[in-house]
XYZ file of C-alpha atoms in Angstrom:
561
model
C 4.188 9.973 -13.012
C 6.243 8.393 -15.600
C 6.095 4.939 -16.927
C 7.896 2.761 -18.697
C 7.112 -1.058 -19.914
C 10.045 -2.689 -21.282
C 8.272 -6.313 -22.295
C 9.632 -9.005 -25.142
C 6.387 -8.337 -27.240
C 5.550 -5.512 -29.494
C 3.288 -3.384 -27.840
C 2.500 -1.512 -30.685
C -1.084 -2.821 -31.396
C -2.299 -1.503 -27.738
C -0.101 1.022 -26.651
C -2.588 3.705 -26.667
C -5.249 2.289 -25.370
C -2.986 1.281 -22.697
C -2.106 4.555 -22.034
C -5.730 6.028 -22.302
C -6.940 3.028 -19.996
C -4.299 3.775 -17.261
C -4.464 7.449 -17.425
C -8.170 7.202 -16.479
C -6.943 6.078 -13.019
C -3.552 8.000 -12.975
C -3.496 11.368 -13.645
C -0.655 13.351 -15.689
C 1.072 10.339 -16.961
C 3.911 9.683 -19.444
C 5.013 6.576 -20.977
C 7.775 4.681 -22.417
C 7.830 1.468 -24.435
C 10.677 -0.501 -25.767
C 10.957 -0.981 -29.667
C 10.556 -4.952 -30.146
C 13.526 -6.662 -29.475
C 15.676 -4.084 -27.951
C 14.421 -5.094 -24.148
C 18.367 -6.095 -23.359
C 19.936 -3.112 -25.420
C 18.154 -0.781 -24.064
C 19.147 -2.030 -20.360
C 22.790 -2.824 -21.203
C 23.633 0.350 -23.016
C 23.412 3.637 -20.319
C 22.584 6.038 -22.645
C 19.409 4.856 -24.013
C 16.183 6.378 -23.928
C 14.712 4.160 -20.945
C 17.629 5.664 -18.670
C 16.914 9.177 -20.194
C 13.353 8.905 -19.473
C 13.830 8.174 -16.143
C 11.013 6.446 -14.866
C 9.038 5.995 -11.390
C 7.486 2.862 -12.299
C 8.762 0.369 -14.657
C 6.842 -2.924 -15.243
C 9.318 -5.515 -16.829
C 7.123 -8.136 -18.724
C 9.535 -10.899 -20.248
C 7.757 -13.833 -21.696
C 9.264 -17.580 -20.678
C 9.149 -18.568 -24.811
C 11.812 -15.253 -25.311
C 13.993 -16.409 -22.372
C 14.273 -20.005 -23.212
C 14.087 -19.161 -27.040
C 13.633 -22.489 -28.825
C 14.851 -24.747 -25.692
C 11.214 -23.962 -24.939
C 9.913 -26.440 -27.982
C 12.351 -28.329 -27.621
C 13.243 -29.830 -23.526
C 14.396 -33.553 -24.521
C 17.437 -32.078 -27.122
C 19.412 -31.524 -23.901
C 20.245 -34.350 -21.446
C 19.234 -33.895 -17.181
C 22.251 -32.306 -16.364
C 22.302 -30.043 -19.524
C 18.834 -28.503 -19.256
C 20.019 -27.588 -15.361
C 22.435 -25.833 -16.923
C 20.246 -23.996 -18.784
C 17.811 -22.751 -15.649
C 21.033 -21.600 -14.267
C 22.096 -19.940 -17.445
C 18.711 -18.158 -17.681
C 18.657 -17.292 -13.812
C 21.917 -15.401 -14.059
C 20.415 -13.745 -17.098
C 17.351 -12.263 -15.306
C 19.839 -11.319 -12.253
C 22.051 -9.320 -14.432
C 19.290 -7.563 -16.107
C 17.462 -6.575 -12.652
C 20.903 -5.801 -11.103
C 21.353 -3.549 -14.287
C 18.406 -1.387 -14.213
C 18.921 -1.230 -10.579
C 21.895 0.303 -10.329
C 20.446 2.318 -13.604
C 17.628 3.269 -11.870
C 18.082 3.977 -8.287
C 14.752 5.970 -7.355
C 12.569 3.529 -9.838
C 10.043 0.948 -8.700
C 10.053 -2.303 -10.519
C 7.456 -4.309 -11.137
C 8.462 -7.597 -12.608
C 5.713 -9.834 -14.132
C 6.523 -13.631 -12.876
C 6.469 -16.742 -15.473
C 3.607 -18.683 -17.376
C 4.108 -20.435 -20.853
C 1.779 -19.486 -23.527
C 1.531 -22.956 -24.819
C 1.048 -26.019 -22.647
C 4.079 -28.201 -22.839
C 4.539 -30.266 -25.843
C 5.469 -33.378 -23.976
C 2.322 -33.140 -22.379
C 1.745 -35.225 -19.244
C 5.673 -36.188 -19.571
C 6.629 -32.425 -18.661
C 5.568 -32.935 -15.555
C 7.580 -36.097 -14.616
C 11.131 -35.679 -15.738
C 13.900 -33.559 -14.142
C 13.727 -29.887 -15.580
C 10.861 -29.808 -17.812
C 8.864 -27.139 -19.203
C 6.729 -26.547 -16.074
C 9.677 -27.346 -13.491
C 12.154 -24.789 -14.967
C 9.131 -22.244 -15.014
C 8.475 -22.936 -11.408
C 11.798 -22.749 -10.491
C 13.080 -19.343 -12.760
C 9.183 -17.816 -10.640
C 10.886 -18.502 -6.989
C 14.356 -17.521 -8.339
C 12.467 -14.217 -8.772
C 11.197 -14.230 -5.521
C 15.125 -14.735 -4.228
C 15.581 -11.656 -5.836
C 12.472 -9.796 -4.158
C 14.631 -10.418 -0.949
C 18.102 -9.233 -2.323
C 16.023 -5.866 -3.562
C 13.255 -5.318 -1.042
C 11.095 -2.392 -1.563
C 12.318 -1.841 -4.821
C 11.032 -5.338 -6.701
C 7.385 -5.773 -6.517
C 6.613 -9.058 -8.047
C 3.398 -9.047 -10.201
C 1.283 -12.610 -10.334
C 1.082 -12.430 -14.097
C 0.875 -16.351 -14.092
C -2.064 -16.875 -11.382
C -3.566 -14.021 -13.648
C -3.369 -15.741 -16.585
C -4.498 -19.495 -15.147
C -7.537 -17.361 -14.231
C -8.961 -16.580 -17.383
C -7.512 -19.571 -19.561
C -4.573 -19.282 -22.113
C -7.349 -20.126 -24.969
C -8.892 -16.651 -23.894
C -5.938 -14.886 -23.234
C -3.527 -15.561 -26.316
C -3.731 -15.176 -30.518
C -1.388 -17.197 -31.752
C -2.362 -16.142 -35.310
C -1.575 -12.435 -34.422
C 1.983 -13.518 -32.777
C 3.257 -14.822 -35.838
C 2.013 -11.938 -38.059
C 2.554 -8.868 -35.304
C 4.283 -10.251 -32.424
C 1.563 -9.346 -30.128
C 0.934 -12.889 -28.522
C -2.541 -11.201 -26.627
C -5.450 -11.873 -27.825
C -7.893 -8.006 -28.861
C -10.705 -9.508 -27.040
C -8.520 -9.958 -23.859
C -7.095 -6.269 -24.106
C -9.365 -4.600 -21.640
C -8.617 -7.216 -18.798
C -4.557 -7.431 -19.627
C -5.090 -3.291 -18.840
C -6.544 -3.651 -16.206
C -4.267 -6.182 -14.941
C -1.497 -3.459 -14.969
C -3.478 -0.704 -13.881
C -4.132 -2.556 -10.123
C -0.539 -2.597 -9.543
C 0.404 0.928 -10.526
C -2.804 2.179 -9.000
C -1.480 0.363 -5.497
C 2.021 2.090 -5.914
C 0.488 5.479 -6.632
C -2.905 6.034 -4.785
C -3.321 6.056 -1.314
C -5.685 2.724 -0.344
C -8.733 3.077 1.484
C -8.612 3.222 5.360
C -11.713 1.572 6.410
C -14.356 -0.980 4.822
C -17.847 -0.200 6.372
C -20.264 -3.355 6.212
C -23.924 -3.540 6.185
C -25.223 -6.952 8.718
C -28.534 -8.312 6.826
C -28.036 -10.340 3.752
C -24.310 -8.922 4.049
C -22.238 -10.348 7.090
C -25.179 -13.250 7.157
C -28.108 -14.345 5.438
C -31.976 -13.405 6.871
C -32.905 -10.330 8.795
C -31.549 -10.702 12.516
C -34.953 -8.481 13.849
C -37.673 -10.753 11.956
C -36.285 -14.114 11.499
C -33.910 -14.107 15.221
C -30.717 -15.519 15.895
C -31.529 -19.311 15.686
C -32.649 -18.762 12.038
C -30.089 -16.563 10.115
C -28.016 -18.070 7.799
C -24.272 -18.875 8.805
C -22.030 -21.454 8.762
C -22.524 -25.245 7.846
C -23.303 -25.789 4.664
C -24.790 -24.371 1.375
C -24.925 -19.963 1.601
C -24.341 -20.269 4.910
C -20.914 -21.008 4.307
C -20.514 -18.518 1.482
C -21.031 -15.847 4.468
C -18.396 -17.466 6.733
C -15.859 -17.341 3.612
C -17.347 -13.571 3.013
C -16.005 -13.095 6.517
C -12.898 -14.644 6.331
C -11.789 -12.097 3.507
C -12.935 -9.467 5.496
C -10.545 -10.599 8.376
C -7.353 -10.526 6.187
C -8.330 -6.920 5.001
C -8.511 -6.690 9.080
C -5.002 -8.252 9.523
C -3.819 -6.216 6.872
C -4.115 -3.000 8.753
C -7.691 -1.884 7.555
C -10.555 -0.643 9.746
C -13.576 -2.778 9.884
C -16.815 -0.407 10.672
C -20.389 -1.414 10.992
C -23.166 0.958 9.773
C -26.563 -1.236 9.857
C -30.257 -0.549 10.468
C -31.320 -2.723 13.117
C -31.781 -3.654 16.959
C -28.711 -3.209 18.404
C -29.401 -5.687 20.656
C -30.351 -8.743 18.569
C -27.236 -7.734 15.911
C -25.197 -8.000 18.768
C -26.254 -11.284 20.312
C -25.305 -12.973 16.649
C -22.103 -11.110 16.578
C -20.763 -11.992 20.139
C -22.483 -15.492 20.658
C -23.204 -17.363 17.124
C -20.468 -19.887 17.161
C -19.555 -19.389 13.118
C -18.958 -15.397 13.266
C -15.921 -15.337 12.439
C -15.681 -11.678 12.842
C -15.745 -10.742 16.415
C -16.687 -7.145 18.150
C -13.168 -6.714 18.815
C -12.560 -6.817 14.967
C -14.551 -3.487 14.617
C -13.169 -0.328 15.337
C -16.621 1.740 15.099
C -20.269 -0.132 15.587
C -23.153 1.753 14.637
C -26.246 -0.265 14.601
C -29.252 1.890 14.717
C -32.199 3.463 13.293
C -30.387 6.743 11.871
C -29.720 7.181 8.249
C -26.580 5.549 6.930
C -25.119 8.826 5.683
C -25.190 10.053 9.468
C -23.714 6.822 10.644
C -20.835 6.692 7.992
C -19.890 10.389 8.766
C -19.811 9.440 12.638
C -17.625 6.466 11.696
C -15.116 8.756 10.117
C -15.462 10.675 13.279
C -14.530 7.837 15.523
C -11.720 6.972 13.774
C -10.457 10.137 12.708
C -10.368 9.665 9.307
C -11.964 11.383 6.351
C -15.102 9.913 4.840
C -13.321 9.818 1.276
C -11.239 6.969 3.341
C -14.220 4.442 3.318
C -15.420 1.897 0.801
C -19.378 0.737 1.807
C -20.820 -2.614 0.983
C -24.619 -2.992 1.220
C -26.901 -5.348 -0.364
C -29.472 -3.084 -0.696
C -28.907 -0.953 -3.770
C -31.562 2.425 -2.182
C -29.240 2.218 0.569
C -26.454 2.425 -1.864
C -27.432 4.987 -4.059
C -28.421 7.424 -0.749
C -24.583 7.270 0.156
C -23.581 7.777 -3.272
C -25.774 10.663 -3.752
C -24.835 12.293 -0.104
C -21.213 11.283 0.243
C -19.631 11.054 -3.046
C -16.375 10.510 -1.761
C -17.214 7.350 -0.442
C -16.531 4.326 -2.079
C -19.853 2.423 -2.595
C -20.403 -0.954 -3.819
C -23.565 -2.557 -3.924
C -22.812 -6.507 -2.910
C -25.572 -7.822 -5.651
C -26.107 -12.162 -6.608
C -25.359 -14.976 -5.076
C -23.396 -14.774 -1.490
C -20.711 -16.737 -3.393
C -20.171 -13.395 -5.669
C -18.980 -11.018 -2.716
C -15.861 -12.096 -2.006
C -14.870 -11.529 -6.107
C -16.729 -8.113 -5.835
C -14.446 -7.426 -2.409
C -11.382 -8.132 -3.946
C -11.909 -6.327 -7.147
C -11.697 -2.710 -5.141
C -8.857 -1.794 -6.307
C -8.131 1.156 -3.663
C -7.746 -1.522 -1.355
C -4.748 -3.184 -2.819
C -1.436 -2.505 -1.226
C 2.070 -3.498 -2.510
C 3.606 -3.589 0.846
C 2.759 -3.991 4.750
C 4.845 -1.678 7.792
C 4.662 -3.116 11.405
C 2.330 -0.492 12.205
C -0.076 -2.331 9.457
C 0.136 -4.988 11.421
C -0.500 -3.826 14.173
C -2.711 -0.750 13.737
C -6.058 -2.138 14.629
C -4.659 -2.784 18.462
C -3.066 0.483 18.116
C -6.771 1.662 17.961
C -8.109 -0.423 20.733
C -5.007 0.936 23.053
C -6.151 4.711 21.792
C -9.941 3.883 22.775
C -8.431 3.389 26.122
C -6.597 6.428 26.912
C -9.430 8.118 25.438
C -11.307 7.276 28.045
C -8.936 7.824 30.395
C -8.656 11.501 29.535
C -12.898 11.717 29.951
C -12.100 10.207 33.716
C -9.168 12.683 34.500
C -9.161 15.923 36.406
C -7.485 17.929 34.296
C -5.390 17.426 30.720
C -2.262 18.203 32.787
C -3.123 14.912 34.681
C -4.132 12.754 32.124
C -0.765 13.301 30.237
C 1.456 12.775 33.608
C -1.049 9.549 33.678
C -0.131 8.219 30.678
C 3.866 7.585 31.281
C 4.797 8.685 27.812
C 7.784 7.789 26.359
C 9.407 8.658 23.124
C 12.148 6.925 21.492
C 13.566 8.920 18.884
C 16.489 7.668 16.335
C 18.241 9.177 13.619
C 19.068 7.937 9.938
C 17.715 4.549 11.009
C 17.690 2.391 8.030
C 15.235 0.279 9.156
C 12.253 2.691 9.039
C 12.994 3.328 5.539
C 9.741 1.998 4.427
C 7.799 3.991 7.577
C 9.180 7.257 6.607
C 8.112 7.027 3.385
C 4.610 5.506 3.836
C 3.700 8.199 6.292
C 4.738 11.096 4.395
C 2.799 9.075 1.546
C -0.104 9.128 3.396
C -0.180 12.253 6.319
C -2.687 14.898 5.536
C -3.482 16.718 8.654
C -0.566 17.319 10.726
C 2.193 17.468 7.626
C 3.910 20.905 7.769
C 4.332 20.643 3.723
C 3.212 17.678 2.626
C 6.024 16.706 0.669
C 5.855 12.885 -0.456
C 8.608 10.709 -0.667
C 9.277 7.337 -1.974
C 11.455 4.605 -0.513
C 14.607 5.274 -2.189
C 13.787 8.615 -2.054
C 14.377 8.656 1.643
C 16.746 5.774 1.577
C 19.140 8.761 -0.706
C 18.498 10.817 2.186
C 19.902 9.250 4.643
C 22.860 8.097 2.535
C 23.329 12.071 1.652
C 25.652 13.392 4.531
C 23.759 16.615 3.998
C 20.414 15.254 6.039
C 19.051 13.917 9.016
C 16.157 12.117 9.122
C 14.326 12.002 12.763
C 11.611 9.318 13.830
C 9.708 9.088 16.338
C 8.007 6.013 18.693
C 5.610 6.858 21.310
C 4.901 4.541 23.663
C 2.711 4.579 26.702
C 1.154 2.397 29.355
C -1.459 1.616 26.963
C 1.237 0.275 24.403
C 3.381 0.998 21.196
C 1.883 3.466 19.378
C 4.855 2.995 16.529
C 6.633 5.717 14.306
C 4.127 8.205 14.226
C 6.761 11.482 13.917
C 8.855 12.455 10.835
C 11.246 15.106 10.463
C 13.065 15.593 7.372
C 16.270 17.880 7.908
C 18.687 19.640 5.458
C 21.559 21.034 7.130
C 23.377 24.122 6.226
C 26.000 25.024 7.432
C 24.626 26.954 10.229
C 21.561 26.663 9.843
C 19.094 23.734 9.387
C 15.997 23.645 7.260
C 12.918 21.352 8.085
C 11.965 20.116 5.016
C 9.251 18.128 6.392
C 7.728 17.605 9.931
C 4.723 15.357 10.388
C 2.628 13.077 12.642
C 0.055 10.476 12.504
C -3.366 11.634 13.368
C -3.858 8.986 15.723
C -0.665 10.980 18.198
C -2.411 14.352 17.720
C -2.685 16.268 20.952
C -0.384 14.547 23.009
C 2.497 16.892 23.099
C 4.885 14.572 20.767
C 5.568 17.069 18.353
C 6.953 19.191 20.787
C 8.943 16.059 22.079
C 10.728 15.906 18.457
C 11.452 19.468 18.187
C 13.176 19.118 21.027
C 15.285 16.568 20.355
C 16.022 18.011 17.187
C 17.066 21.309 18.868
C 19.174 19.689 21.575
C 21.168 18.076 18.737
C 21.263 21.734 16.415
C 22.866 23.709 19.273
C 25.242 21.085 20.154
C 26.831 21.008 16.691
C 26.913 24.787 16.597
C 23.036 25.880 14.501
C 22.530 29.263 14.990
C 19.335 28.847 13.394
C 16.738 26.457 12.433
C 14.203 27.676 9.181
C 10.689 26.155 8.978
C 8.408 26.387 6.115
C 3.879 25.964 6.481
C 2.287 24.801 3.175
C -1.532 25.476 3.145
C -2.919 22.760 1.786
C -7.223 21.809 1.900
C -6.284 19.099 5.117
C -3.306 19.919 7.141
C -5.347 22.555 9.638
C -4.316 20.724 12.709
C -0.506 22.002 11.939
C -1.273 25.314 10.672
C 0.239 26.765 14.101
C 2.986 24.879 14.808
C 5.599 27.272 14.561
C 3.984 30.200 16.417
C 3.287 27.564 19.697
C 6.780 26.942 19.479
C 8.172 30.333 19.680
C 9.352 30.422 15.336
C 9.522 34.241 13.796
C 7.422 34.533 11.532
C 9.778 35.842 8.245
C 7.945 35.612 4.736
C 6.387 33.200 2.538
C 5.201 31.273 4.947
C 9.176 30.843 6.361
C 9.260 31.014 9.944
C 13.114 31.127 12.064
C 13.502 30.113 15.522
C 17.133 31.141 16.872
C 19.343 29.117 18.925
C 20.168 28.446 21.423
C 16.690 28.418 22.608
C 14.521 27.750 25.472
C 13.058 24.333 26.345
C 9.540 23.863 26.301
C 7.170 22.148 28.406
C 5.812 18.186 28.106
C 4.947 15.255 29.665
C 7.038 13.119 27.355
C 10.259 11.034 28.443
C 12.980 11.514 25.816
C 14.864 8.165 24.815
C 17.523 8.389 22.274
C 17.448 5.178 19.670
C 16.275 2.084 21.653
């Protein structure tokens, strides 16, 4: 992973504790920094060192006092009209620069840090009420970033250095002694948190997030214990803790929203925990909103493993919150791969602790984010279909599958790449690919890229199937096949190789070439090829020759919409 910072500060004072700090998170890291004041050579000229480098990530951190140089000390030498001029002057400015390492850059995230003077304004109170002060122009140059965000898409991420910054107070944040001797404008004691502050972001880009949050009830989800002090007499809702709970809650709906499991793993009667869930009128968290309940006597290590198990998901996928630090400390002990933290203080301190995780941050949200948690709901149904049917011919002719399958659709750009991001267990070689990654795919006449949507009578299941293809001459290569987990055993993976095979022998393939990469998770696709009648060659390379037979499913085949 290589990253650059290209910032109108000298990073010199920090730079290797920055790069010690992030590399505790990141592994094999490299890193670039500008020289101070060569941000805008180094972007203008293509045969500097940023564009040799090459980066993955590259966090642009301009300071407002570089861009507006001394207009920034100075807003009443310039008449109404003339300091709109200048907004404009400074908006095409940050354009050209973006548009510039853009074109530069095509396969490089960039993370650009928004606005936030170091200084309050110097007209004080006055900034605020005339025409294109200070705090106006700032506001306005922060949405003319998020214009750009649109123009870009996936490949601006827009960083809240400002909010960031308000947080913690400029007079903690900034040395103005050690800008004018170093041109460092941060302040040593504020180091730590300024790393930090990066790290979340590059941590979102490059680590899988967590799948699932598992919550404890008691003193967690409400205040009291449900058992010994009943329903009537918990604590939730109105005013005082009880409505540090409900806010708790609230959070833990967005993370819900968001596309994240919501699991319960509690000691207690299951009865009386569910009477406050389903009936207390300020839960705001329903028992549709979990996706796995186990609220029991058992040990929580038994519960959180059968959560994983109900949602098909490995435990190293779940973070645990629990007041009660034994409680903690057994999971941490037993499951080390979960994610453990130990809600401790006031109520009013768990929502801070919540959104501190950083594995739960995410940079970006698919439709199937959105709507992954009815996904489940839909799958907990035709689960229990296939308990009630006869026989698993039956329950798939019962289902009235039908896939939708599309080719080079620009549109599932961001899909394609978050699956093979994320798919572990069926992923034929678990090759990962970033947005313009994929996007250079499709633009490269050489590949096909195949998606597929299942649907059913249940619902939309989504894209769950990706099929990367390089095609030579007579022959195509897969250079990646995968599917969801949450599709596994439902015959669509045959469905795609079939479409894939119809379109091969039309265009004249004698031959399509398939490579298996062994890796700790992907099991579930380790016999792929032989079920679908591949040769097994060498190397793990396995042939299938065409023009070949079709196989047998229960799957409707719908080209594009």
């Amino acid at each position: 992973m290589k990253i650059a910072f290209l910032t109108s500060y000298n990073t010199d004072l920090f730079k290797k504790e920055l790069e010690k700090y992030i590399s505790n998170y990141i592994k094999n890291c490299s890193f670039f920094f500008n020289a101070y004041g060569t941000q805008e050579k180094i972007v203008y000229d293509k045969s500097s060192s940023l564009y040799s480098f090459n980066p993955n990530i590259i966090i642009i951190h301009f300071e407002i006092e570089w861009l507006l140089g001394d207009f920034a000390y100075d807003i009443l030498s310039l008449a109404e009209n003339e300091r709109y001029n200048k907004l404009k002057e400074y908006e095409s400015k940050i354009s050209l620069l973006i548009q510039n390492i853009t074109d530069k850059l095509p396969n490089t995230k960039i993370i650009i840090e928004n606005f936030i003077p170091r200084d309050k304004p110097i007209l004080s109170i006055l900034d605020s009420n005339i025409n294109y002060g200070l705090e106006e122009i700032t506001l306005q140059l922060n949405n003319f970033l998020f214009s750009q965000k649109k123009i870009y898409s996936d490949r601006i991420i827009i960083h809240d250095y400002a909010t960031f910054i308000s947080n913690f107070g400029r007079i903690n944040c900034f040395d103005y002694r050690l800008y004018r001797l170093a041109k460092n404008p941060f302040a040593k004691s504020f180091y730590n948190e300024l790393f930090n502050h990066y790290t979340n972001i590059i941590d979102a880009l490059v680590n899988p997030r967590k799948k699932c949050i598992v919550v404890d009830l008691d003193n967690t989800l409400w205040g009291g214990i449900v058992g010994q002090d009943g329903v009537e007499n918990i604590i939730l809702g109105g005013t005082g803790i009880g409505e540090a709970y409900v806010q708790f809650q609230k959070v833990l709906l967005n993370f819900y929203r968001k596309g994240i499991f919501l699991g319960i793993c509690s000691k207690n009667n299951y009865e009386d925990a569910m009477e406050v869930i389903e009936k207390h009128p300020d839960m705001i968290l329903r028992k549709e909103n979990f996706a796995s309940i186990k609220i029991n006597w058992l040990d929580k290590v038994t519960n959180i493993i059968n959560i994983a198990n109900d949602l098909n998901i490995s435990t190293d996928s779940i973070v645990f919150l629990d007041d009660n630090p034994v409680e903690c400390e057994l999971v941490r002990q037993k499951l080390p791969e979960v994610e453990v933290v130990n809600l401790s203080g006031d109520p009013d301190n768990y929502i801070k602790q919540l959104l501190s995780i950083r594995s739960l941050n995410t940079t970006f949200l698919t439709d199937e984010d959105l709507v992954r948690n009815k996904m489940f709901l839909a799958n907990e149904k035709r689960k229990e279909l296939e308990q009630n049917s006869f026989s698993l011919d039956d329950y798939y002719k019962s289902l009235e599958m039908k896939a939708h399958i599309y080719v080079n659709d620009i549109s599932h750009i961001s899909r394609i790449s978050q699956l093979t991001q994320k798919t572990n267990q069926f992923n034929l070689t678990t090759r990962r690919y970033t947005v313009e990654e994929v996007k250079n795919f499709i633009q490269n006449g050489e590949y096909r890229i195949y998606t597929l949507r299942l649907l059913d009578k249940f619902g939309d299941n989504g894209i769950v199937l990706v099929a990367i293809i390089k095609m030579e001459n007579e022959m195509w290569v897969i250079d990646t096949f995968l599917m969801s987990c949450r599709v596994i055993g439902r015959q669509a993976e045959t469905a795609l190789l079939e479409a894939i095979i119809d379109d091969a022998q039309r265009v004249g393939v004698k031959s399509i070439i398939g490579e298996f990469i062994k890796t700790p998770k992907n099991a579930p696709a380790e016999n792929f090829f032989s079920n679908h009648r591949f040769t097994l060659l060498s190397n793990n390379k396995w042939k299938l020759d065409l023009p070949a037979k079709k196989f047998s499913h229960y799957i409707k085949i719908i080209r594009g919409n």
